[in-house]
């Protein structure tokens, strides 16, 4: 009798372990991002605003699009924190996300990346072909093949940034097949890089979101 009871207890214990293991495995599945997502989820959720996701679709065409994972914004913020702590005046770029529709070629793709810019990078008055200055951040530029925003960040998480703010460049780069020399295209590109920059500024806890407005300013600078 004692042996039978122990056998039953052992069987029940094994069954409970199997149930727990199955539940644990099942619980991990939602953490694995799908390989392709809708426009609003492309860059770790940076394009949740309708105007931003529509701008992505306007530039890239219909999705789905390659996923950068749910931690894309956090990863970029961490890279910027580390670069700032190094004391260097500039840094290499860290990609936030690719902009790649499913089954697209390299020429049909783009990317968004962030870096620390050197003070001499702004205020030069120089523009790429077909580009325009816009009244947003420290400087904003949009053209047929790119859009970028320069802004600064003072944050309680960044030591000395109150006196020496982190200088951030957010840049959208597009493959040649996506180039378009039109006002609508420039504004779409600026809307995309603004949304990504705002997400990074919020993750870094920049005071006043680094001077970035909640909505993109699509007015050309004089």
Tab-separated table of C-alpha atoms in Angstrom:
chain	number	residue	atom	x	y	z
A	1	UNK	CA	0.000	0.000	0.000
A	2	UNK	CA	2.783	2.368	0.935
A	3	UNK	CA	4.574	1.642	-2.348
A	4	UNK	CA	1.389	2.296	-4.353
A	5	UNK	CA	0.854	5.624	-2.561
A	6	UNK	CA	4.439	6.716	-3.265
A	7	UNK	CA	4.072	5.720	-6.904
A	8	UNK	CA	0.923	7.783	-7.249
A	9	UNK	CA	2.582	10.747	-5.517
A	10	UNK	CA	5.576	10.513	-7.837
A	11	UNK	CA	3.318	10.396	-10.887
A	12	UNK	CA	1.400	13.446	-9.698
A	13	UNK	CA	4.660	15.318	-9.062
A	14	UNK	CA	5.964	14.547	-12.554
A	15	UNK	CA	2.680	15.657	-14.063
A	16	UNK	CA	2.805	18.955	-12.175
A	17	UNK	CA	6.360	19.579	-13.343
A	18	UNK	CA	5.348	18.923	-16.952
A	19	UNK	CA	2.417	21.341	-16.644
A	20	UNK	CA	4.672	24.010	-15.139
A	21	UNK	CA	7.281	23.531	-17.853
A	22	UNK	CA	4.627	23.737	-20.571
A	23	UNK	CA	3.190	26.899	-19.029
A	24	UNK	CA	6.641	28.451	-18.790
A	25	UNK	CA	7.380	27.693	-22.414
A	26	UNK	CA	4.000	29.046	-23.409
A	27	UNK	CA	4.681	32.190	-21.395
A	28	UNK	CA	7.854	32.876	-23.364
A	29	UNK	CA	6.147	32.932	-26.750
A	30	UNK	CA	4.676	36.481	-26.458
A	31	UNK	CA	8.198	37.802	-25.760
A	32	UNK	CA	9.460	36.575	-29.108
A	33	UNK	CA	8.635	39.319	-31.634
A	34	UNK	CA	7.277	38.235	-35.014
A	35	UNK	CA	9.705	38.650	-37.923
A	36	UNK	CA	7.321	40.999	-39.745
A	37	UNK	CA	4.991	43.609	-38.287
A	38	UNK	CA	2.636	46.437	-39.232
A	39	UNK	CA	3.969	49.971	-39.647
A	40	UNK	CA	3.087	51.077	-36.114
A	41	UNK	CA	5.300	48.348	-34.628
A	42	UNK	CA	8.314	48.626	-36.946
A	43	UNK	CA	10.708	50.429	-34.601
A	44	UNK	CA	9.784	49.025	-31.220
A	45	UNK	CA	6.470	50.879	-31.203
A	46	UNK	CA	7.897	54.311	-32.048
A	47	UNK	CA	5.228	54.846	-34.722
A	48	UNK	CA	2.071	54.272	-32.696
A	49	UNK	CA	0.718	57.674	-33.687
A	50	UNK	CA	-1.388	57.338	-36.834
A	51	UNK	CA	0.433	60.139	-38.670
A	52	UNK	CA	3.771	58.380	-38.106
A	53	UNK	CA	2.643	54.925	-39.226
A	54	UNK	CA	0.965	56.438	-42.283
A	55	UNK	CA	4.202	58.268	-43.107
A	56	UNK	CA	6.091	54.952	-42.964
A	57	UNK	CA	3.598	53.412	-45.390
A	58	UNK	CA	3.788	56.439	-47.674
A	59	UNK	CA	7.560	56.125	-47.970
A	60	UNK	CA	7.934	52.329	-48.066
A	61	UNK	CA	4.681	51.180	-49.600
A	62	UNK	CA	2.457	48.479	-48.112
A	63	UNK	CA	3.756	46.158	-45.388
A	64	UNK	CA	4.376	43.992	-43.550
A	65	UNK	CA	7.834	45.211	-42.530
A	66	UNK	CA	10.853	43.673	-40.824
A	67	UNK	CA	10.716	43.922	-37.032
A	68	UNK	CA	13.529	45.469	-34.982
A	69	UNK	CA	12.293	43.868	-31.760
A	70	UNK	CA	10.480	45.415	-28.836
A	71	UNK	CA	13.650	46.742	-27.192
A	72	UNK	CA	14.822	48.850	-30.155
A	73	UNK	CA	14.310	52.218	-28.449
A	74	UNK	CA	15.873	51.049	-25.175
A	75	UNK	CA	18.898	49.690	-27.046
A	76	UNK	CA	19.526	53.027	-28.774
A	77	UNK	CA	19.074	54.951	-25.524
A	78	UNK	CA	21.617	52.691	-23.809
A	79	UNK	CA	24.136	53.258	-26.613
A	80	UNK	CA	23.706	57.029	-26.354
A	81	UNK	CA	24.127	56.934	-22.569
A	82	UNK	CA	27.349	54.948	-22.924
A	83	UNK	CA	28.693	57.281	-25.615
A	84	UNK	CA	27.860	60.337	-23.506
A	85	UNK	CA	29.602	58.843	-20.477
A	86	UNK	CA	32.752	58.363	-22.579
A	87	UNK	CA	33.132	62.131	-22.915
A	88	UNK	CA	33.649	62.031	-26.661
A	89	UNK	CA	32.342	64.933	-28.741
A	90	UNK	CA	30.661	62.589	-31.235
A	91	UNK	CA	29.811	58.918	-31.666
A	92	UNK	CA	29.199	56.388	-34.390
A	93	UNK	CA	25.562	55.683	-35.224
A	94	UNK	CA	23.438	52.980	-33.619
A	95	UNK	CA	20.587	51.687	-35.762
A	96	UNK	CA	17.148	51.955	-34.254
A	97	UNK	CA	15.542	49.818	-36.923
A	98	UNK	CA	15.648	48.805	-40.558
A	99	UNK	CA	12.792	49.983	-42.756
A	100	UNK	CA	12.365	46.941	-44.944
A	101	UNK	CA	9.106	45.716	-46.458
A	102	UNK	CA	8.848	41.951	-46.783
A	103	UNK	CA	10.635	40.600	-49.881
A	104	UNK	CA	12.118	44.033	-50.662
A	105	UNK	CA	15.510	44.719	-52.218
A	106	UNK	CA	18.224	46.820	-50.589
A	107	UNK	CA	17.343	49.709	-52.910
A	108	UNK	CA	13.772	49.619	-51.576
A	109	UNK	CA	14.831	49.785	-47.934
A	110	UNK	CA	15.866	52.400	-45.417
A	111	UNK	CA	17.010	52.701	-41.822
A	112	UNK	CA	16.837	55.000	-38.830
A	113	UNK	CA	19.913	55.529	-36.670
A	114	UNK	CA	21.017	57.756	-33.798
A	115	UNK	CA	24.359	59.202	-32.803
A	116	UNK	CA	26.019	62.009	-30.856
A	117	UNK	CA	26.737	64.878	-33.201
A	118	UNK	CA	29.702	67.214	-33.013
A	119	UNK	CA	28.800	70.897	-32.481
A	120	UNK	CA	30.384	71.735	-35.839
A	121	UNK	CA	27.808	69.514	-37.613
A	122	UNK	CA	25.028	72.089	-37.282
A	123	UNK	CA	24.698	75.648	-38.501
A	124	UNK	CA	26.819	75.123	-41.617
A	125	UNK	CA	24.052	76.180	-43.989
A	126	UNK	CA	24.907	73.257	-46.284
A	127	UNK	CA	22.192	70.991	-47.652
A	128	UNK	CA	22.103	67.757	-49.668
A	129	UNK	CA	20.591	68.079	-53.140
A	130	UNK	CA	16.870	68.767	-52.995
A	131	UNK	CA	16.807	69.123	-49.186
A	132	UNK	CA	15.201	71.838	-47.080
A	133	UNK	CA	15.687	73.134	-43.537
A	134	UNK	CA	12.731	72.853	-41.150
A	135	UNK	CA	11.939	74.723	-37.932
A	136	UNK	CA	12.304	71.883	-35.427
A	137	UNK	CA	14.905	70.962	-32.803
A	138	UNK	CA	18.333	72.549	-33.055
A	139	UNK	CA	18.215	71.831	-36.775
A	140	UNK	CA	16.066	69.663	-39.030
A	141	UNK	CA	16.614	68.708	-42.651
A	142	UNK	CA	14.614	66.625	-45.122
A	143	UNK	CA	15.345	65.728	-48.718
A	144	UNK	CA	14.726	63.070	-51.386
A	145	UNK	CA	16.996	60.462	-49.750
A	146	UNK	CA	17.071	61.436	-46.069
A	147	UNK	CA	15.623	63.295	-43.105
A	148	UNK	CA	17.354	64.208	-39.877
A	149	UNK	CA	16.781	66.063	-36.639
A	150	UNK	CA	19.395	67.464	-34.264
A	151	UNK	CA	18.349	68.045	-30.669
A	152	UNK	CA	19.869	68.184	-27.194
A	153	UNK	CA	19.007	66.298	-24.043
A	154	UNK	CA	19.428	67.252	-20.394
A	155	UNK	CA	18.322	64.347	-18.228
A	156	UNK	CA	18.538	63.335	-14.559
A	157	UNK	CA	19.898	60.024	-15.847
A	158	UNK	CA	22.845	61.737	-17.569
A	159	UNK	CA	25.376	63.175	-15.151
A	160	UNK	CA	26.626	66.678	-16.111
A	161	UNK	CA	23.985	66.969	-18.870
A	162	UNK	CA	22.381	69.976	-17.158
A	163	UNK	CA	25.458	72.019	-18.076
A	164	UNK	CA	26.581	69.921	-21.039
A	165	UNK	CA	23.539	68.403	-22.762
A	166	UNK	CA	23.743	65.237	-24.803
A	167	UNK	CA	23.686	66.209	-28.497
A	168	UNK	CA	21.585	63.763	-30.508
A	169	UNK	CA	21.188	63.298	-34.238
A	170	UNK	CA	18.327	61.141	-35.484
A	171	UNK	CA	18.665	60.246	-39.154
A	172	UNK	CA	16.456	58.491	-41.693
A	173	UNK	CA	18.389	57.143	-44.698
A	174	UNK	CA	16.636	55.746	-47.764
A	175	UNK	CA	17.705	53.439	-50.582
A	176	UNK	CA	17.855	54.959	-54.062
A	177	UNK	CA	14.585	53.373	-55.204
A	178	UNK	CA	12.775	55.257	-52.424
A	179	UNK	CA	14.151	58.688	-53.341
A	180	UNK	CA	11.441	61.192	-54.161
A	181	UNK	CA	11.931	64.904	-54.696
A	182	UNK	CA	8.559	66.177	-53.508
A	183	UNK	CA	7.186	68.203	-50.622
A	184	UNK	CA	4.974	65.291	-49.491
A	185	UNK	CA	7.943	62.927	-49.390
A	186	UNK	CA	10.095	65.344	-47.391
A	187	UNK	CA	7.307	65.861	-44.888
A	188	UNK	CA	6.731	62.103	-44.555
A	189	UNK	CA	10.427	61.536	-43.908
A	190	UNK	CA	10.530	64.283	-41.308
A	191	UNK	CA	7.413	62.871	-39.631
A	192	UNK	CA	9.070	59.449	-39.370
A	193	UNK	CA	12.356	60.695	-37.919
A	194	UNK	CA	10.494	63.042	-35.547
A	195	UNK	CA	8.468	60.148	-34.106
A	196	UNK	CA	11.601	58.049	-33.655
A	197	UNK	CA	13.466	60.962	-32.057
A	198	UNK	CA	10.604	61.678	-29.678
A	199	UNK	CA	10.567	58.023	-28.585
A	200	UNK	CA	14.310	58.141	-27.873
A	201	UNK	CA	13.994	61.455	-26.010
A	202	UNK	CA	11.243	60.027	-23.831
A	203	UNK	CA	13.281	56.899	-23.093
A	204	UNK	CA	16.242	59.061	-22.061
A	205	UNK	CA	13.936	61.209	-19.882
A	206	UNK	CA	15.104	64.356	-21.653
A	207	UNK	CA	13.728	67.515	-20.065
A	208	UNK	CA	10.999	68.888	-22.284
A	209	UNK	CA	11.608	65.951	-24.651
A	210	UNK	CA	14.787	67.634	-25.812
A	211	UNK	CA	12.834	70.592	-27.158
A	212	UNK	CA	10.953	68.384	-29.615
A	213	UNK	CA	7.257	69.150	-30.089
A	214	UNK	CA	4.622	66.442	-29.695
A	215	UNK	CA	3.652	66.938	-33.346
A	216	UNK	CA	6.206	67.383	-36.140
A	217	UNK	CA	6.730	70.925	-37.366
A	218	UNK	CA	6.562	70.781	-41.159
A	219	UNK	CA	7.245	74.474	-41.713
A	220	UNK	CA	10.370	75.228	-43.709
A	221	UNK	CA	12.914	77.364	-41.879
A	222	UNK	CA	13.802	80.715	-43.486
